[in-house]
Coordinates of C-alpha atoms in Angstrom, one line a residue:
X1 CA 65.1 -106.6 141.1
X2 CA 66.6 -104.5 138.3
X3 CA 65.6 -107.1 135.7
X4 CA 62.0 -107.1 137.0
X5 CA 61.9 -103.3 136.8
X6 CA 63.4 -103.4 133.3
X7 CA 60.8 -106.0 132.1
X8 CA 58.0 -103.8 133.6
X9 CA 59.4 -100.8 131.7
X10 CA 59.5 -102.8 128.4
X11 CA 55.9 -104.0 128.9
X12 CA 54.7 -100.4 129.5
X13 CA 56.4 -99.2 126.3
X14 CA 55.0 -102.0 124.3
X15 CA 51.5 -101.1 125.7
X16 CA 52.1 -97.6 124.2
X17 CA 52.5 -99.0 120.7
X18 CA 49.8 -98.5 118.1
X19 CA 49.5 -94.9 116.8
X20 CA 52.4 -95.3 114.4
X21 CA 50.9 -98.4 112.8
X22 CA 47.7 -96.4 112.0
X23 CA 49.7 -93.5 110.5
X24 CA 51.8 -96.0 108.5
X25 CA 48.7 -96.9 106.5
X26 CA 49.5 -93.8 104.5
X27 CA 52.6 -95.5 103.2
X28 CA 50.7 -98.5 101.9
X29 CA 48.0 -96.7 99.9
X30 CA 47.2 -97.6 96.2
X31 CA 49.6 -94.9 95.0
X32 CA 52.5 -96.8 96.6
X33 CA 51.3 -100.0 94.9
X34 CA 51.3 -98.3 91.5
X35 CA 54.7 -96.5 91.8
X36 CA 56.6 -99.4 93.3
X37 CA 55.3 -102.0 90.8
X38 CA 56.1 -99.6 87.9
X39 CA 59.6 -99.0 89.2
X40 CA 60.4 -102.7 89.5
X41 CA 58.8 -103.7 86.2
X42 CA 60.6 -101.0 84.3
X43 CA 64.0 -100.8 86.0
X44 CA 64.3 -104.0 87.9
X45 CA 66.2 -103.7 91.2
X46 CA 67.7 -100.3 90.3
X47 CA 65.6 -98.1 92.6
X48 CA 65.5 -100.2 95.8
X49 CA 67.7 -97.6 97.4
X50 CA 64.9 -95.0 96.8
X51 CA 62.5 -97.1 98.9
X52 CA 65.0 -97.4 101.7
X53 CA 65.9 -93.6 101.7
X54 CA 62.2 -92.7 101.5
X55 CA 61.5 -94.9 104.5
X56 CA 64.3 -93.3 106.6
X57 CA 63.0 -89.8 105.8
X58 CA 59.5 -90.8 106.7
X59 CA 60.6 -92.1 110.1
X60 CA 62.1 -88.7 111.0
X61 CA 59.1 -86.7 109.7
X62 CA 56.6 -89.0 111.5
X63 CA 58.6 -88.8 114.7
X64 CA 58.4 -85.0 114.6
X65 CA 54.6 -85.2 114.1
X66 CA 54.2 -87.6 117.0
X67 CA 56.6 -85.6 119.2
X68 CA 54.7 -82.4 118.9
X69 CA 51.5 -84.2 119.9
X70 CA 53.1 -85.7 123.0
X71 CA 54.8 -82.5 124.1
X72 CA 51.9 -80.2 123.6
X73 CA 48.8 -82.4 123.9
X74 CA 47.6 -80.7 120.8
X75 CA 47.2 -81.7 117.1
X76 CA 49.3 -80.0 114.4
X77 CA 46.2 -78.3 112.9
X78 CA 45.3 -76.9 116.3
X79 CA 48.8 -75.5 116.7
X80 CA 48.8 -74.0 113.2
X81 CA 45.5 -72.3 113.9
X82 CA 46.7 -71.0 117.2
X83 CA 49.7 -69.3 115.5
X84 CA 47.9 -68.0 112.4
X85 CA 45.7 -65.1 111.7
X86 CA 42.1 -65.9 110.7
X87 CA 42.6 -65.3 106.9
X88 CA 45.7 -67.5 106.9
X89 CA 43.9 -70.2 109.0
X90 CA 40.9 -70.3 106.6
X91 CA 43.2 -70.3 103.5
X92 CA 45.2 -73.1 105.0
X93 CA 42.0 -75.1 105.7
X94 CA 40.9 -74.7 102.1
X95 CA 44.1 -76.1 100.7
X96 CA 44.1 -78.9 103.3
X97 CA 40.6 -79.9 102.3
X98 CA 41.5 -80.0 98.6
X99 CA 44.5 -82.2 99.5
X100 CA 42.2 -84.5 101.6
X101 CA 39.9 -84.9 98.6
X102 CA 42.8 -85.7 96.3
X103 CA 44.0 -88.2 98.8
X104 CA 40.7 -89.9 99.0
X105 CA 40.4 -90.0 95.2
X106 CA 43.6 -92.2 95.0
X107 CA 42.4 -94.5 97.8
X108 CA 38.8 -95.0 96.5
X109 CA 40.1 -95.6 93.0
X110 CA 42.5 -98.2 94.3
X111 CA 39.7 -100.0 96.2
X112 CA 37.4 -99.8 93.2
X113 CA 40.0 -101.2 90.8
X114 CA 40.6 -104.1 93.3
X115 CA 36.9 -104.9 93.4
X116 CA 36.7 -104.8 89.6
X117 CA 39.5 -107.3 89.1
X118 CA 38.2 -109.5 92.0
X119 CA 34.5 -109.5 91.1
X120 CA 34.1 -107.8 87.7
X121 CA 32.2 -105.0 89.5
X122 CA 32.0 -101.8 87.5
X123 CA 34.4 -99.1 88.7
X124 CA 31.6 -96.7 90.0
X125 CA 30.0 -99.5 92.0
X126 CA 33.4 -100.5 93.3
X127 CA 33.9 -96.9 94.5
X128 CA 30.5 -96.9 96.2
X129 CA 31.2 -100.2 98.0
X130 CA 34.7 -99.0 99.0
X131 CA 33.2 -95.9 100.6
X132 CA 30.4 -97.9 102.3
X133 CA 32.8 -100.4 103.9
X134 CA 35.3 -97.8 105.0
X135 CA 32.5 -95.7 106.5
X136 CA 31.4 -98.7 108.5
X137 CA 34.9 -99.1 109.8
X138 CA 35.1 -95.4 110.6
X139 CA 32.1 -95.8 112.9
X140 CA 34.4 -97.6 115.3
X141 CA 36.8 -94.6 115.6
X142 CA 36.5 -92.7 118.9
X143 CA 35.2 -93.4 122.4
X144 CA 34.9 -96.9 123.8
X145 CA 35.3 -98.6 120.4
X146 CA 38.5 -96.8 119.4
X147 CA 40.7 -99.8 120.3
X148 CA 38.5 -101.9 117.9
X149 CA 39.2 -99.3 115.1
X150 CA 42.9 -99.6 115.7
X151 CA 42.7 -103.4 115.7
X152 CA 40.9 -103.5 112.4
X153 CA 43.4 -101.1 110.7
X154 CA 46.4 -102.9 112.1
X155 CA 44.9 -106.3 111.0
X156 CA 44.5 -104.9 107.5
X157 CA 48.1 -103.7 107.5
X158 CA 49.3 -107.2 108.5
X159 CA 47.1 -108.8 105.7
X160 CA 48.5 -106.4 103.1
X161 CA 52.0 -107.4 104.1
X162 CA 51.1 -111.1 104.0
X163 CA 49.6 -110.7 100.5
X164 CA 52.7 -109.0 99.1
X165 CA 55.1 -111.4 100.9
X166 CA 53.2 -114.3 99.3
X167 CA 53.9 -112.9 95.9
X168 CA 57.5 -112.1 96.7
X169 CA 58.1 -115.7 97.6
X170 CA 56.5 -116.9 94.3
X171 CA 58.5 -114.3 92.3
X172 CA 61.8 -115.5 93.9
X173 CA 63.7 -112.2 93.5
X174 CA 67.5 -112.3 93.4
X175 CA 69.1 -111.6 96.8
X176 CA 72.4 -110.4 95.1
X177 CA 70.6 -108.0 92.8
X178 CA 68.5 -106.8 95.6
X179 CA 71.6 -105.9 97.6
X180 CA 73.1 -104.2 94.5
X181 CA 70.0 -102.1 94.3
X182 CA 70.9 -100.5 97.6
X183 CA 73.5 -98.5 95.7
X184 CA 72.2 -95.0 94.7
X185 CA 72.1 -95.0 90.9
X186 CA 70.0 -94.0 87.9
X187 CA 69.5 -95.3 84.3
X188 CA 68.5 -92.2 82.4
X189 CA 65.9 -89.5 82.6
X190 CA 62.9 -91.8 83.1
X191 CA 64.4 -93.5 86.2
X192 CA 65.2 -90.1 87.6
X193 CA 61.6 -89.0 87.2
X194 CA 60.2 -92.2 88.7
X195 CA 62.6 -91.9 91.7
X196 CA 61.4 -88.3 92.1
X197 CA 57.8 -89.6 92.2
X198 CA 58.7 -92.3 94.7
X199 CA 60.7 -90.0 97.0
X200 CA 58.6 -86.9 96.5
X201 CA 55.3 -88.6 97.3
X202 CA 56.7 -90.4 100.4
X203 CA 55.4 -88.1 103.1
X204 CA 51.6 -87.6 102.8
X205 CA 50.1 -84.6 104.6
X206 CA 47.3 -86.7 106.2
X207 CA 49.9 -89.0 107.8
X208 CA 51.5 -86.1 109.6
X209 CA 48.2 -84.5 110.7
X210 CA 46.8 -87.8 112.0
X211 CA 50.0 -88.9 113.9
X212 CA 49.9 -85.8 116.0
X213 CA 46.2 -86.5 116.8
X214 CA 46.7 -90.2 117.4
X215 CA 49.3 -89.7 120.2
X216 CA 47.2 -86.8 121.6
X217 CA 44.1 -89.1 121.7
X218 CA 46.2 -92.0 123.2
X219 CA 48.2 -90.1 125.9
X220 CA 46.5 -86.7 126.4
X221 CA 48.5 -83.8 127.8
X222 CA 51.1 -85.6 129.9
X223 CA 53.5 -84.2 132.5
X224 CA 57.2 -83.7 131.8
X225 CA 58.1 -86.7 133.9
X226 CA 56.2 -89.0 131.6
X227 CA 57.1 -87.4 128.3
X228 CA 60.5 -89.0 127.9
X229 CA 59.2 -92.6 128.4
X230 CA 56.4 -91.9 125.9
X231 CA 58.8 -90.4 123.4
X232 CA 61.1 -93.4 123.7
X233 CA 58.2 -95.8 123.2
X234 CA 57.0 -93.7 120.2
X235 CA 60.4 -93.9 118.6
X236 CA 60.2 -97.7 118.8
X237 CA 56.6 -97.7 117.6
X238 CA 57.6 -95.6 114.5
X239 CA 60.7 -97.7 113.8
X240 CA 58.7 -100.9 113.8
X241 CA 55.7 -99.6 111.9
X242 CA 57.8 -97.9 109.2
X243 CA 60.1 -101.0 108.9
X244 CA 56.9 -103.0 108.1
X245 CA 55.7 -100.4 105.7
X246 CA 59.1 -100.1 104.1
X247 CA 59.4 -103.8 103.8
X248 CA 56.1 -104.0 102.0
X249 CA 57.0 -101.3 99.6
X250 CA 60.4 -102.9 99.0
X251 CA 58.6 -106.2 98.5
X252 CA 56.4 -104.7 95.8
X253 CA 59.5 -103.5 93.9
X254 CA 61.4 -106.7 94.1
X255 CA 58.3 -108.7 93.2
X256 CA 58.0 -106.7 90.1
X257 CA 61.7 -106.8 89.4
X258 CA 61.8 -110.6 89.8
X259 CA 58.7 -111.5 87.9
X260 CA 57.5 -108.5 85.8
X261 CA 60.7 -106.8 84.5
X262 CA 60.1 -105.9 80.9
X263 CA 56.4 -107.0 80.9
X264 CA 54.2 -104.4 79.2
X265 CA 51.1 -102.9 80.8
X266 CA 52.3 -102.7 84.4
X267 CA 51.9 -98.9 84.5
X268 CA 48.3 -99.3 85.7
X269 CA 47.0 -101.1 88.7
X270 CA 44.8 -103.3 86.5
X271 CA 47.7 -104.1 84.2
X272 CA 49.9 -104.9 87.2
X273 CA 47.3 -107.3 88.5
X274 CA 46.9 -109.0 85.1
X275 CA 50.7 -109.3 84.7
X276 CA 51.1 -110.8 88.1
X277 CA 48.3 -113.3 87.5
X278 CA 49.7 -114.2 84.1
X279 CA 53.3 -114.7 85.3
X280 CA 52.9 -116.1 88.8
X281 CA 49.4 -117.7 88.6
X282 CA 45.9 -116.8 89.6
X283 CA 46.5 -117.2 93.3
X284 CA 49.2 -114.5 93.1
X285 CA 46.8 -112.2 91.2
X286 CA 44.1 -112.8 93.8
X287 CA 46.6 -112.1 96.7
X288 CA 47.7 -108.9 95.0
X289 CA 44.1 -107.8 94.4
X290 CA 43.0 -108.5 98.0
X291 CA 46.1 -106.6 99.3
X292 CA 45.2 -103.7 97.0
X293 CA 41.6 -103.7 98.2
X294 CA 42.6 -103.7 101.9
X295 CA 45.0 -100.9 101.1
X296 CA 42.2 -98.8 99.6
X297 CA 39.9 -99.5 102.5
X298 CA 42.4 -98.9 105.2
X299 CA 43.9 -95.8 103.7
X300 CA 40.6 -94.1 102.8
X301 CA 39.3 -94.8 106.4
X302 CA 42.4 -93.3 108.0
X303 CA 42.4 -90.4 105.5
X304 CA 38.8 -89.6 106.5
X305 CA 39.8 -89.5 110.2
X306 CA 42.7 -87.2 109.3
X307 CA 40.2 -84.9 107.5
X308 CA 38.3 -84.7 110.8
X309 CA 41.5 -83.7 112.6
X310 CA 42.2 -81.0 110.1
X311 CA 38.6 -79.7 110.0
X312 CA 38.2 -79.5 113.8
X313 CA 41.7 -78.2 114.5
X314 CA 41.8 -75.4 111.9
X315 CA 38.1 -74.3 112.2
X316 CA 37.7 -75.0 115.9
X317 CA 34.6 -77.0 115.2
X318 CA 33.4 -80.4 116.3
X319 CA 32.5 -82.3 113.1
X320 CA 32.3 -86.1 113.2
X321 CA 34.4 -88.4 111.1
X322 CA 31.3 -89.5 109.2
X323 CA 30.6 -85.9 108.1
X324 CA 34.2 -85.5 106.8
X325 CA 33.8 -88.9 105.1
X326 CA 31.1 -87.3 102.9
X327 CA 33.2 -84.2 102.2
X328 CA 36.1 -86.3 100.8
X329 CA 34.4 -89.4 99.4
X330 CA 31.6 -87.8 97.3
X331 CA 34.0 -85.9 95.0
X332 CA 35.9 -89.2 94.4
X333 CA 32.7 -91.1 93.5
X334 CA 31.5 -88.2 91.3
X335 CA 34.8 -88.2 89.3
X336 CA 34.5 -91.9 88.6
X337 CA 30.8 -91.5 87.8
X338 CA 31.9 -89.0 85.1
X339 CA 33.9 -91.9 83.6
X340 CA 37.3 -90.3 84.1
X341 CA 40.0 -92.8 83.5
X342 CA 41.0 -94.3 86.9
X343 CA 44.7 -94.1 86.2
X344 CA 44.4 -90.5 85.1
X345 CA 42.5 -89.7 88.3
X346 CA 45.3 -91.3 90.3
X347 CA 47.9 -89.1 88.5
X348 CA 46.0 -85.9 89.0
X349 CA 45.5 -86.7 92.7
X350 CA 49.2 -87.2 93.2
X351 CA 49.9 -83.8 91.5
X352 CA 47.5 -82.1 93.9
X353 CA 49.2 -83.8 96.8
X354 CA 52.5 -82.4 95.6
X355 CA 51.2 -78.9 96.3
X356 CA 50.1 -79.8 99.8
X357 CA 53.2 -81.5 101.1
X358 CA 55.4 -78.3 101.6
X359 CA 52.4 -76.7 103.4
X360 CA 52.5 -79.3 106.1
X361 CA 56.3 -79.9 106.4
X362 CA 57.2 -76.2 106.9
X363 CA 54.8 -75.6 109.9
X364 CA 55.7 -79.0 111.3
X365 CA 59.4 -78.3 111.4
X366 CA 58.9 -74.6 112.4
X367 CA 56.7 -75.5 115.4
X368 CA 58.8 -78.5 116.4
X369 CA 61.9 -76.3 116.7
X370 CA 60.0 -73.6 118.7
X371 CA 60.9 -74.2 122.4
X372 CA 58.0 -71.9 123.4
X373 CA 55.5 -74.2 121.7
X374 CA 56.9 -77.6 122.8
X375 CA 58.6 -76.6 126.0
X376 CA 61.5 -78.8 124.9
X377 CA 64.5 -78.1 122.8
X378 CA 64.8 -80.0 119.5
X379 CA 68.3 -81.5 118.9
X380 CA 70.1 -79.4 116.4
X381 CA 71.3 -82.3 114.4
X382 CA 67.8 -83.7 114.2
X383 CA 66.5 -80.3 113.1
X384 CA 69.2 -79.9 110.4
X385 CA 68.4 -83.4 109.0
X386 CA 64.7 -82.6 109.1
X387 CA 65.2 -79.4 107.2
X388 CA 67.3 -81.2 104.6
X389 CA 64.7 -83.9 104.2
X390 CA 62.0 -81.4 103.8
X391 CA 64.0 -79.4 101.2
X392 CA 64.7 -82.7 99.3
X393 CA 61.0 -83.7 99.4
X394 CA 59.9 -80.3 98.2
X395 CA 62.4 -80.1 95.4
X396 CA 61.4 -83.6 94.2
X397 CA 57.8 -82.7 94.3
X398 CA 58.5 -79.7 92.2
X399 CA 60.5 -81.9 89.8
X400 CA 57.6 -84.3 89.7
X401 CA 55.1 -81.5 88.9
X402 CA 57.4 -80.2 86.1
X403 CA 57.7 -83.7 84.6
X404 CA 54.0 -84.4 84.8
X405 CA 53.0 -81.2 83.0
X406 CA 55.8 -81.5 80.5
X407 CA 54.7 -85.0 79.4

């Protein structure tokens, strides 16, 4: 009897899985492709520990975002608006909108580059096609078709993982050197800067905003008797989804370490594709490009949904995801139409994101620790670790900004 009840409990928890896999898309965007390939190509297995550490921090931050949605039945932007004055709320929305645009630039650029290497399509047309396809996917979000939306995004995540795994198998990275890369170490100033970029850009603002909304949309405002079971399922959901995302990111790094170490031109996505195709064969280059395309499509779709969550929560309006799609996508297409170098556009977008990360982590942790808001005390050890993670991420983003402007 106990076994039957336990099996029923496990099935209920598994049925609650899904929101974290959607949020995890933020950790598989084209920016991650560029950073991880560069790290492996330039420094071999040296910075694997950074991917592992970044993933562990992301798990905690994403849990706090999901937890606040479960306990309050509200999104993080709604709670920020509720505890802010009107001028602060408007100012916060402006910066969040700028960050959303910067996020979309990186994702649309990634999709456009993938289409260019796959079909020879000009970058601007690749950007337009990326926006069009992601908009079509976004139509599924909400209402009776929301489960279809989640299925499409999760399928994309699985295919991204499959494409990278295929290349890892072809590259044949060294298991011994991979394990040695788990030891925290650097090899001069450049490796420190790259590690700062990898760690500092781990937590994306839209991943936090959207996670609080995803659990709110999935579970609504639940009673205290249900909260513990949902939080337990959420912890497993986050652990599994971030393990998948972390494995893909680690796979990119060991792929580059095993096959591209010392190869020139891997500091751009186009160059990384060309190097992979040259070293591992055309099928490997095709698999990488398809994974990059799916990364751009999935991440820009989820990013647009996050923009809707921010817009509606902070301004207390009911704007549709399609409307916010235009707000974030049009600037990205215009920038590429002006013939701005795609790699330069990616770098600038990451700099803008660096400014936005502290502005989401601080209210997230502050509200999570507020018993009056959540109705539930946050474990002091969890709070202390969260504060340390936030401080580390903020410091590394500052370091990344300094390094970027100094170069």
